[in-house]
C-alpha cells in the first residue's frame, strides 16, 4: 500500500508541470470564446486588457503579500526596470498588438501565426543557451523535429480544410452578436502587428527565465507584471480611446469575460507559466501551445456547433505526434534513473 502511494506521488511530481501547463491551455481555450463573444458584443479590446490586468492584480495581491512575505527579494531600481520591460513584452505590447491585428487580418492568418510562438521561443532559447540541442543525440534531434512537426500540424489545421464533418446534434450553446465587428483588411499592417505580438510573447518567455533567477517569487512577480501592465495599457487606452462611454462595463458578457480573463488568464495561467519556466525552462512553457488550436476546434464543434473539417483532425493528430517527440526529446534521463533507484529502494524497505 505504501509503495503504491509513493509511486503515485512520484508520478504526480514527475508530471506535475505537464499537467499544469495542459490545464493552462484549457484555460486559454475558454478565454478564446469568452473574448470573441465580448468583442463581438462591443467591448473595446484595449479597455478589456486594462481591466483584466487590474482584476488579476487585485486577485493575486493578498496571496503574494502573505505567502511570499519572507522569500520575496527586495525590489531595486534595476529589478523594477527589468520587470517593467518584462510586463511591456508579456502583457501590454503582446496583447494589445494581438487584439489590434484582429481588425486587419483574417482569423486564419492570426491563429496560424500564434502557433509559431513555441517555435520562436525555442529558437531564441537556443540562441541564449537556455535550451541545449545536441544534434548528435537522438533526443536533441527529437526536440528540433518535434517543434517543426507541431508547427506543421498547426499550419495544416489552419490552411487545409478538406471535407466538412457533419454535426450529429444541435449546438449546446448559441452565440448571438449584438454589435457588428468590422474588419478593415490591411494585410501589411495586420501582418506587422501579428508578427510583432508573437515575437513579443516569445521574448517575454525568455525574459522570465532570467528575471526568475533574480526574483524567484512567482506570485509576487505575476502581481507586479499585471500591475505594471495595467498601468502601461491604461495609459495607452487613455491616449487612444477618447469616448468616455467606452470605459463603462455592464453586468453582461463583457464583465464576466473581464473577470475570467483577469483571474484565470492573467493571474492563474501566468503564475503557472512562471512556475513551469523556473522548473523546466521557457521552451517547456510554450511547447503545448499548438494543443490550444486542437482544443478550440473540438470545443467549437461539440459545444457551439461550428463546422469541423477533416483538416482540423489531421492537423490535430500531427500536433500530438510533434508534442510526443518534443516531450521525449526533453525527457531528463537522470530523473528517470533517480526515480528507478528510489523505487527499488522502497521495494527493498517494504516488509
mmCIF file of C-alpha atoms in Angstrom:
data_model
loop_
_atom_site.group_PDB
_atom_site.id
_atom_site.type_symbol
_atom_site.label_atom_id
_atom_site.label_comp_id
_atom_site.label_asym_id
_atom_site.label_seq_id
_atom_site.Cartn_x
_atom_site.Cartn_y
_atom_site.Cartn_z
ATOM 1 C CA UNK A 1 0.000 0.000 0.000
ATOM 2 C CA UNK A 2 2.771 2.414 0.943
ATOM 3 C CA UNK A 3 4.589 1.559 -2.260
ATOM 4 C CA UNK A 4 1.533 2.399 -4.383
ATOM 5 C CA UNK A 5 1.051 5.715 -2.607
ATOM 6 C CA UNK A 6 4.728 6.550 -3.063
ATOM 7 C CA UNK A 7 4.670 5.635 -6.770
ATOM 8 C CA UNK A 8 1.523 7.723 -7.253
ATOM 9 C CA UNK A 9 3.209 10.668 -5.574
ATOM 10 C CA UNK A 10 6.331 10.200 -7.698
ATOM 11 C CA UNK A 11 4.172 10.047 -10.835
ATOM 12 C CA UNK A 12 2.372 13.265 -9.917
ATOM 13 C CA UNK A 13 5.597 15.084 -9.037
ATOM 14 C CA UNK A 14 7.197 13.973 -12.281
ATOM 15 C CA UNK A 15 4.289 15.008 -14.497
ATOM 16 C CA UNK A 16 3.016 17.973 -12.454
ATOM 17 C CA UNK A 17 4.495 20.578 -14.839
ATOM 18 C CA UNK A 18 2.892 18.783 -17.806
ATOM 19 C CA UNK A 19 -0.495 18.562 -16.089
ATOM 20 C CA UNK A 20 -0.441 22.217 -15.057
ATOM 21 C CA UNK A 21 0.660 23.555 -18.428
ATOM 22 C CA UNK A 22 -2.039 21.489 -20.187
ATOM 23 C CA UNK A 23 -4.601 22.998 -17.813
ATOM 24 C CA UNK A 24 -3.426 26.454 -18.899
ATOM 25 C CA UNK A 25 -4.270 25.528 -22.498
ATOM 26 C CA UNK A 26 -7.779 24.612 -21.368
ATOM 27 C CA UNK A 27 -7.951 27.989 -19.618
ATOM 28 C CA UNK A 28 -6.850 29.782 -22.788
ATOM 29 C CA UNK A 29 -9.349 27.776 -24.858
ATOM 30 C CA UNK A 30 -12.323 29.006 -22.841
ATOM 31 C CA UNK A 31 -10.810 32.507 -22.795
ATOM 32 C CA UNK A 32 -10.734 32.492 -26.591
ATOM 33 C CA UNK A 33 -14.512 32.031 -26.781
ATOM 34 C CA UNK A 34 -15.203 34.493 -23.955
ATOM 35 C CA UNK A 35 -13.158 37.282 -25.549
ATOM 36 C CA UNK A 36 -14.571 36.551 -29.008
ATOM 37 C CA UNK A 37 -18.121 36.896 -27.653
ATOM 38 C CA UNK A 38 -17.238 40.017 -25.660
ATOM 39 C CA UNK A 39 -15.578 41.815 -28.573
ATOM 40 C CA UNK A 40 -18.489 40.978 -30.863
ATOM 41 C CA UNK A 41 -20.752 42.347 -28.150
ATOM 42 C CA UNK A 42 -18.926 45.681 -28.468
ATOM 43 C CA UNK A 43 -16.171 45.579 -25.837
ATOM 44 C CA UNK A 44 -13.088 47.621 -26.688
ATOM 45 C CA UNK A 45 -10.031 45.296 -26.704
ATOM 46 C CA UNK A 46 -7.675 47.838 -25.088
ATOM 47 C CA UNK A 47 -10.116 48.573 -22.279
ATOM 48 C CA UNK A 48 -10.567 44.833 -21.807
ATOM 49 C CA UNK A 49 -6.814 44.308 -21.417
ATOM 50 C CA UNK A 50 -6.577 47.160 -18.898
ATOM 51 C CA UNK A 51 -9.445 45.880 -16.754
ATOM 52 C CA UNK A 52 -8.287 42.263 -16.794
ATOM 53 C CA UNK A 53 -4.825 43.245 -15.537
ATOM 54 C CA UNK A 54 -6.432 45.244 -12.713
ATOM 55 C CA UNK A 55 -8.614 42.256 -11.748
ATOM 56 C CA UNK A 56 -5.577 39.961 -11.814
ATOM 57 C CA UNK A 57 -3.596 42.346 -9.587
ATOM 58 C CA UNK A 58 -6.391 42.532 -7.009
ATOM 59 C CA UNK A 59 -6.854 38.746 -7.032
ATOM 60 C CA UNK A 60 -3.143 37.983 -6.636
ATOM 61 C CA UNK A 61 -2.044 40.679 -4.185
ATOM 62 C CA UNK A 62 -3.135 39.054 -0.877
ATOM 63 C CA UNK A 63 -1.625 35.691 -1.846
ATOM 64 C CA UNK A 64 1.632 37.262 -2.994
ATOM 65 C CA UNK A 65 1.884 39.504 0.072
ATOM 66 C CA UNK A 66 1.318 36.855 2.736
ATOM 67 C CA UNK A 67 2.637 33.645 1.133
ATOM 68 C CA UNK A 68 5.901 35.147 -0.142
ATOM 69 C CA UNK A 69 6.479 37.688 2.609
ATOM 70 C CA UNK A 70 9.704 36.020 3.793
ATOM 71 C CA UNK A 71 11.024 34.694 0.500
ATOM 72 C CA UNK A 72 10.355 37.754 -1.657
ATOM 73 C CA UNK A 73 13.547 39.671 -2.594
ATOM 74 C CA UNK A 74 13.667 43.433 -2.254
ATOM 75 C CA UNK A 75 12.785 45.401 -5.373
ATOM 76 C CA UNK A 76 15.697 47.506 -6.599
ATOM 77 C CA UNK A 77 15.570 50.138 -9.322
ATOM 78 C CA UNK A 78 17.329 47.819 -11.784
ATOM 79 C CA UNK A 79 14.961 44.945 -10.962
ATOM 80 C CA UNK A 80 11.914 47.197 -11.273
ATOM 81 C CA UNK A 81 13.052 48.339 -14.722
ATOM 82 C CA UNK A 82 13.578 44.705 -15.714
ATOM 83 C CA UNK A 83 10.056 43.783 -14.580
ATOM 84 C CA UNK A 84 8.761 46.890 -16.372
ATOM 85 C CA UNK A 85 10.236 45.655 -19.671
ATOM 86 C CA UNK A 86 9.009 42.112 -18.979
ATOM 87 C CA UNK A 87 5.484 43.474 -18.413
ATOM 88 C CA UNK A 88 5.754 45.506 -21.593
ATOM 89 C CA UNK A 89 6.580 42.436 -23.683
ATOM 90 C CA UNK A 90 4.492 39.879 -21.787
ATOM 91 C CA UNK A 91 1.251 41.786 -21.216
ATOM 92 C CA UNK A 92 0.989 45.252 -22.789
ATOM 93 C CA UNK A 93 2.539 45.014 -26.246
ATOM 94 C CA UNK A 94 1.739 41.370 -26.919
ATOM 95 C CA UNK A 95 -1.943 41.504 -26.004
ATOM 96 C CA UNK A 96 -2.699 44.938 -27.463
ATOM 97 C CA UNK A 97 -0.982 44.172 -30.781
ATOM 98 C CA UNK A 98 -2.671 40.761 -30.907
ATOM 99 C CA UNK A 99 -6.154 42.173 -30.426
ATOM 100 C CA UNK A 100 -5.455 45.116 -32.767
ATOM 101 C CA UNK A 101 -4.379 42.754 -35.553
ATOM 102 C CA UNK A 102 -7.862 41.198 -35.496
ATOM 103 C CA UNK A 103 -9.143 44.304 -37.290
ATOM 104 C CA UNK A 104 -6.784 43.957 -40.268
ATOM 105 C CA UNK A 105 -6.249 40.224 -40.870
ATOM 106 C CA UNK A 106 -8.299 37.060 -41.033
ATOM 107 C CA UNK A 107 -8.706 34.724 -38.050
ATOM 108 C CA UNK A 108 -6.984 32.019 -40.133
ATOM 109 C CA UNK A 109 -3.797 34.032 -40.506
ATOM 110 C CA UNK A 110 -3.904 35.117 -36.874
ATOM 111 C CA UNK A 111 -4.259 31.615 -35.460
ATOM 112 C CA UNK A 112 -1.501 30.243 -37.663
ATOM 113 C CA UNK A 113 0.939 32.934 -36.533
ATOM 114 C CA UNK A 114 0.134 32.494 -32.830
ATOM 115 C CA UNK A 115 1.106 28.841 -33.155
ATOM 116 C CA UNK A 116 4.633 29.952 -34.072
ATOM 117 C CA UNK A 117 5.283 31.289 -30.548
ATOM 118 C CA UNK A 118 6.587 27.906 -29.358
ATOM 119 C CA UNK A 119 8.946 27.698 -32.347
ATOM 120 C CA UNK A 120 10.154 31.278 -31.870
ATOM 121 C CA UNK A 121 10.745 30.684 -28.154
ATOM 122 C CA UNK A 122 12.734 27.537 -28.925
ATOM 123 C CA UNK A 123 14.952 29.360 -31.427
ATOM 124 C CA UNK A 124 15.589 32.303 -29.093
ATOM 125 C CA UNK A 125 16.218 29.956 -26.143
ATOM 126 C CA UNK A 126 18.857 28.105 -28.168
ATOM 127 C CA UNK A 127 20.471 31.436 -29.096
ATOM 128 C CA UNK A 128 20.659 32.449 -25.414
ATOM 129 C CA UNK A 129 21.833 28.941 -24.420
ATOM 130 C CA UNK A 130 18.751 28.351 -22.282
ATOM 131 C CA UNK A 131 17.983 25.212 -24.266
ATOM 132 C CA UNK A 132 20.629 22.646 -25.149
ATOM 133 C CA UNK A 133 20.390 20.966 -28.551
ATOM 134 C CA UNK A 134 22.786 18.182 -29.438
ATOM 135 C CA UNK A 135 22.068 17.054 -32.986
ATOM 136 C CA UNK A 136 24.374 14.073 -32.444
ATOM 137 C CA UNK A 137 21.942 12.803 -29.813
ATOM 138 C CA UNK A 138 18.547 11.318 -30.806
ATOM 139 C CA UNK A 139 16.857 13.381 -28.087
ATOM 140 C CA UNK A 140 18.351 16.570 -29.492
ATOM 141 C CA UNK A 141 17.057 15.685 -32.954
ATOM 142 C CA UNK A 142 13.651 14.905 -31.419
ATOM 143 C CA UNK A 143 13.484 18.407 -29.892
ATOM 144 C CA UNK A 144 14.004 20.093 -33.250
ATOM 145 C CA UNK A 145 11.840 17.637 -35.171
ATOM 146 C CA UNK A 146 9.036 17.771 -32.589
ATOM 147 C CA UNK A 147 8.958 21.569 -32.721
ATOM 148 C CA UNK A 148 8.770 21.574 -36.526
ATOM 149 C CA UNK A 149 6.147 18.792 -36.638
ATOM 150 C CA UNK A 150 3.922 20.581 -34.087
ATOM 151 C CA UNK A 151 4.234 23.789 -36.074
ATOM 152 C CA UNK A 152 3.425 21.899 -39.274
ATOM 153 C CA UNK A 153 0.341 20.342 -37.685
ATOM 154 C CA UNK A 154 -0.900 23.744 -36.594
ATOM 155 C CA UNK A 155 -0.381 25.040 -40.126
ATOM 156 C CA UNK A 156 -2.331 22.093 -41.557
ATOM 157 C CA UNK A 157 -5.221 22.893 -39.202
ATOM 158 C CA UNK A 158 -5.120 26.485 -40.409
ATOM 159 C CA UNK A 159 -4.646 26.232 -44.166
ATOM 160 C CA UNK A 160 -6.089 22.821 -45.098
ATOM 161 C CA UNK A 161 -9.817 22.370 -44.611
ATOM 162 C CA UNK A 162 -10.907 19.298 -46.537
ATOM 163 C CA UNK A 163 -14.436 17.859 -46.303
ATOM 164 C CA UNK A 164 -16.831 19.080 -43.620
ATOM 165 C CA UNK A 165 -17.722 16.674 -40.819
ATOM 166 C CA UNK A 166 -21.476 16.744 -40.337
ATOM 167 C CA UNK A 167 -22.803 17.730 -36.914
ATOM 168 C CA UNK A 168 -24.852 14.898 -35.399
ATOM 169 C CA UNK A 169 -26.667 17.096 -32.872
ATOM 170 C CA UNK A 170 -27.741 20.662 -32.258
ATOM 171 C CA UNK A 171 -25.236 23.015 -30.588
ATOM 172 C CA UNK A 172 -25.448 23.246 -26.805
ATOM 173 C CA UNK A 173 -24.709 26.983 -26.808
ATOM 174 C CA UNK A 174 -25.857 29.621 -29.285
ATOM 175 C CA UNK A 175 -23.696 32.762 -29.529
ATOM 176 C CA UNK A 176 -25.502 35.878 -30.722
ATOM 177 C CA UNK A 177 -23.820 39.062 -31.900
ATOM 178 C CA UNK A 178 -25.293 42.359 -30.714
ATOM 179 C CA UNK A 179 -22.655 44.523 -32.361
ATOM 180 C CA UNK A 180 -21.084 44.447 -35.776
ATOM 181 C CA UNK A 181 -17.408 43.507 -35.807
ATOM 182 C CA UNK A 182 -15.836 45.445 -38.637
ATOM 183 C CA UNK A 183 -12.684 44.140 -40.270
ATOM 184 C CA UNK A 184 -10.721 46.557 -42.429
ATOM 185 C CA UNK A 185 -8.296 44.373 -44.334
ATOM 186 C CA UNK A 186 -4.800 45.766 -44.402
ATOM 187 C CA UNK A 187 -2.538 42.762 -44.661
ATOM 188 C CA UNK A 188 0.724 44.686 -44.308
ATOM 189 C CA UNK A 189 -0.344 46.442 -41.119
ATOM 190 C CA UNK A 190 -2.067 43.355 -39.767
ATOM 191 C CA UNK A 191 0.917 41.129 -40.510
ATOM 192 C CA UNK A 192 3.324 43.502 -38.768
ATOM 193 C CA UNK A 193 1.086 43.639 -35.688
ATOM 194 C CA UNK A 194 0.622 39.867 -35.555
ATOM 195 C CA UNK A 195 4.292 39.010 -36.043
ATOM 196 C CA UNK A 196 5.284 41.681 -33.513
ATOM 197 C CA UNK A 197 2.890 40.280 -30.908
ATOM 198 C CA UNK A 198 4.272 36.757 -31.384
ATOM 199 C CA UNK A 199 7.862 37.973 -31.084
ATOM 200 C CA UNK A 200 6.904 39.979 -28.010
ATOM 201 C CA UNK A 201 5.371 36.911 -26.360
ATOM 202 C CA UNK A 202 8.403 34.761 -27.216
ATOM 203 C CA UNK A 203 10.807 37.372 -25.807
ATOM 204 C CA UNK A 204 8.744 37.582 -22.622
ATOM 205 C CA UNK A 205 9.137 33.840 -22.028
ATOM 206 C CA UNK A 206 12.885 34.174 -22.415
ATOM 207 C CA UNK A 207 12.993 37.190 -20.104
ATOM 208 C CA UNK A 208 11.015 35.270 -17.480
ATOM 209 C CA UNK A 209 13.820 32.721 -17.205
ATOM 210 C CA UNK A 210 16.370 35.461 -16.450
ATOM 211 C CA UNK A 211 14.106 37.513 -14.154
ATOM 212 C CA UNK A 212 13.133 34.486 -12.067
ATOM 213 C CA UNK A 213 16.804 33.924 -11.212
ATOM 214 C CA UNK A 214 16.950 37.375 -9.607
ATOM 215 C CA UNK A 215 13.379 37.440 -8.326
ATOM 216 C CA UNK A 216 12.337 33.818 -7.536
ATOM 217 C CA UNK A 217 8.882 34.702 -6.209
ATOM 218 C CA UNK A 218 6.355 33.666 -8.853
ATOM 219 C CA UNK A 219 3.242 35.058 -7.159
ATOM 220 C CA UNK A 220 4.842 38.438 -6.499
ATOM 221 C CA UNK A 221 6.320 38.606 -9.988
ATOM 222 C CA UNK A 222 2.933 37.805 -11.539
ATOM 223 C CA UNK A 223 1.348 40.542 -9.421
ATOM 224 C CA UNK A 224 3.994 43.072 -10.435
ATOM 225 C CA UNK A 225 3.600 42.155 -14.119
ATOM 226 C CA UNK A 226 -0.160 42.656 -14.006
ATOM 227 C CA UNK A 227 0.068 45.900 -12.000
ATOM 228 C CA UNK A 228 2.640 47.442 -14.329
ATOM 229 C CA UNK A 229 0.873 46.010 -17.382
ATOM 230 C CA UNK A 230 -2.408 47.597 -16.253
ATOM 231 C CA UNK A 231 -0.682 50.974 -15.908
ATOM 232 C CA UNK A 232 1.001 50.682 -19.317
ATOM 233 C CA UNK A 233 -2.150 49.589 -21.129
ATOM 234 C CA UNK A 234 -4.272 52.099 -19.202
ATOM 235 C CA UNK A 235 -2.100 54.989 -20.377
ATOM 236 C CA UNK A 236 -2.258 53.705 -23.950
ATOM 237 C CA UNK A 237 -6.054 53.345 -23.752
ATOM 238 C CA UNK A 238 -6.460 56.870 -22.350
ATOM 239 C CA UNK A 239 -4.392 58.292 -25.206
ATOM 240 C CA UNK A 240 -6.231 56.393 -27.946
ATOM 241 C CA UNK A 241 -9.793 55.968 -26.644
ATOM 242 C CA UNK A 242 -11.401 59.404 -26.214
ATOM 243 C CA UNK A 243 -15.046 58.413 -25.783
ATOM 244 C CA UNK A 244 -15.960 58.364 -22.042
ATOM 245 C CA UNK A 245 -18.602 55.672 -22.524
ATOM 246 C CA UNK A 246 -16.025 53.177 -23.748
ATOM 247 C CA UNK A 247 -14.860 52.586 -20.154
ATOM 248 C CA UNK A 248 -18.335 51.572 -18.945
ATOM 249 C CA UNK A 249 -18.959 47.858 -18.423
ATOM 250 C CA UNK A 250 -22.404 46.443 -17.734
ATOM 251 C CA UNK A 251 -23.344 43.229 -15.965
ATOM 252 C CA UNK A 252 -23.138 41.139 -19.123
ATOM 253 C CA UNK A 253 -20.670 39.051 -21.115
ATOM 254 C CA UNK A 254 -18.139 41.915 -21.001
ATOM 255 C CA UNK A 255 -17.935 41.822 -17.200
ATOM 256 C CA UNK A 256 -17.794 38.027 -16.971
ATOM 257 C CA UNK A 257 -15.123 37.956 -19.647
ATOM 258 C CA UNK A 258 -13.009 40.518 -17.774
ATOM 259 C CA UNK A 259 -13.361 38.559 -14.516
ATOM 260 C CA UNK A 260 -12.445 35.252 -16.142
ATOM 261 C CA UNK A 261 -9.611 36.761 -18.187
ATOM 262 C CA UNK A 262 -8.186 38.502 -15.119
ATOM 263 C CA UNK A 263 -8.435 35.666 -12.594
ATOM 264 C CA UNK A 264 -7.675 32.775 -14.937
ATOM 265 C CA UNK A 265 -5.886 34.216 -17.984
ATOM 266 C CA UNK A 266 -3.718 36.923 -16.414
ATOM 267 C CA UNK A 267 -3.340 35.610 -12.848
ATOM 268 C CA UNK A 268 -3.521 31.825 -12.599
ATOM 269 C CA UNK A 269 -2.198 30.969 -16.068
ATOM 270 C CA UNK A 270 0.705 33.441 -15.895
ATOM 271 C CA UNK A 271 1.643 32.180 -12.426
ATOM 272 C CA UNK A 272 1.676 28.564 -13.674
ATOM 273 C CA UNK A 273 3.760 29.579 -16.690
ATOM 274 C CA UNK A 274 6.294 31.315 -14.435
ATOM 275 C CA UNK A 275 6.453 28.257 -12.186
ATOM 276 C CA UNK A 276 6.958 25.949 -15.170
ATOM 277 C CA UNK A 277 9.555 28.284 -16.672
ATOM 278 C CA UNK A 278 11.574 28.146 -13.453
ATOM 279 C CA UNK A 279 11.283 24.357 -13.226
ATOM 280 C CA UNK A 280 11.558 23.345 -16.889
ATOM 281 C CA UNK A 281 12.694 26.373 -18.877
ATOM 282 C CA UNK A 282 10.941 28.801 -21.264
ATOM 283 C CA UNK A 283 10.526 26.294 -24.105
ATOM 284 C CA UNK A 284 8.503 23.949 -21.905
ATOM 285 C CA UNK A 285 6.070 26.750 -21.017
ATOM 286 C CA UNK A 286 5.202 27.234 -24.703
ATOM 287 C CA UNK A 287 5.512 23.793 -26.284
ATOM 288 C CA UNK A 288 1.895 22.844 -25.518
ATOM 289 C CA UNK A 289 0.510 25.966 -27.226
ATOM 290 C CA UNK A 290 -0.361 24.141 -30.504
ATOM 291 C CA UNK A 291 -2.610 21.924 -28.379
ATOM 292 C CA UNK A 292 -4.783 25.003 -27.822
ATOM 293 C CA UNK A 293 -5.732 25.057 -31.514
ATOM 294 C CA UNK A 294 -6.901 21.442 -31.227
ATOM 295 C CA UNK A 295 -8.969 22.193 -28.106
ATOM 296 C CA UNK A 296 -10.576 25.249 -29.719
ATOM 297 C CA UNK A 297 -11.584 23.228 -32.787
ATOM 298 C CA UNK A 298 -13.069 20.413 -30.670
ATOM 299 C CA UNK A 299 -14.970 22.729 -28.336
ATOM 300 C CA UNK A 300 -16.288 24.778 -31.253
ATOM 301 C CA UNK A 301 -17.594 21.613 -32.908
ATOM 302 C CA UNK A 302 -19.089 19.723 -29.960
ATOM 303 C CA UNK A 303 -20.430 22.657 -27.906
ATOM 304 C CA UNK A 304 -21.012 25.572 -30.276
ATOM 305 C CA UNK A 305 -21.940 23.528 -33.338
ATOM 306 C CA UNK A 306 -19.357 25.214 -35.553
ATOM 307 C CA UNK A 307 -18.012 23.456 -38.616
ATOM 308 C CA UNK A 308 -15.245 20.892 -38.181
ATOM 309 C CA UNK A 309 -13.116 19.964 -41.168
ATOM 310 C CA UNK A 310 -11.057 16.866 -41.844
ATOM 311 C CA UNK A 311 -8.002 19.124 -41.989
ATOM 312 C CA UNK A 312 -8.515 20.019 -38.340
ATOM 313 C CA UNK A 313 -8.437 16.354 -37.339
ATOM 314 C CA UNK A 314 -5.387 15.585 -39.497
ATOM 315 C CA UNK A 315 -3.570 18.647 -38.186
ATOM 316 C CA UNK A 316 -4.523 17.788 -34.603
ATOM 317 C CA UNK A 317 -3.018 14.313 -34.917
ATOM 318 C CA UNK A 318 0.187 15.808 -36.367
ATOM 319 C CA UNK A 319 0.341 18.276 -33.468
ATOM 320 C CA UNK A 320 0.068 15.456 -30.942
ATOM 321 C CA UNK A 321 2.833 13.489 -32.707
ATOM 322 C CA UNK A 322 5.064 16.559 -32.602
ATOM 323 C CA UNK A 323 4.337 17.097 -28.921
ATOM 324 C CA UNK A 324 5.250 13.477 -28.175
ATOM 325 C CA UNK A 325 8.574 13.888 -29.995
ATOM 326 C CA UNK A 326 9.314 17.128 -28.162
ATOM 327 C CA UNK A 327 8.413 15.624 -24.791
ATOM 328 C CA UNK A 328 10.624 12.626 -25.448
ATOM 329 C CA UNK A 329 13.454 14.898 -26.539
ATOM 330 C CA UNK A 330 13.206 16.954 -23.346
ATOM 331 C CA UNK A 331 12.931 13.951 -21.040
ATOM 332 C CA UNK A 332 15.620 14.033 -18.397
ATOM 333 C CA UNK A 333 17.416 10.695 -18.324
ATOM 334 C CA UNK A 334 18.883 11.431 -14.916
ATOM 335 C CA UNK A 335 15.430 11.922 -13.381
ATOM 336 C CA UNK A 336 14.272 8.611 -14.776
ATOM 337 C CA UNK A 337 17.354 6.940 -13.326
ATOM 338 C CA UNK A 338 16.824 8.551 -9.909
ATOM 339 C CA UNK A 339 13.174 7.524 -9.939
ATOM 340 C CA UNK A 340 14.134 3.917 -10.700
ATOM 341 C CA UNK A 341 16.671 3.890 -7.886
ATOM 342 C CA UNK A 342 14.144 5.391 -5.459
ATOM 343 C CA UNK A 343 11.522 2.838 -6.485
ATOM 344 C CA UNK A 344 13.936 -0.024 -5.912
ATOM 345 C CA UNK A 345 14.853 1.441 -2.537
ATOM 346 C CA UNK A 346 11.188 1.465 -1.480
ATOM 347 C CA UNK A 347 10.672 -2.103 -2.644
ATOM 348 C CA UNK A 348 13.612 -3.244 -0.527
ATOM 349 C CA UNK A 349 12.354 -1.376 2.534
ATOM 350 C CA UNK A 350 8.780 -2.607 2.270
ATOM 351 C CA UNK A 351 8.102 -5.595 4.615
#
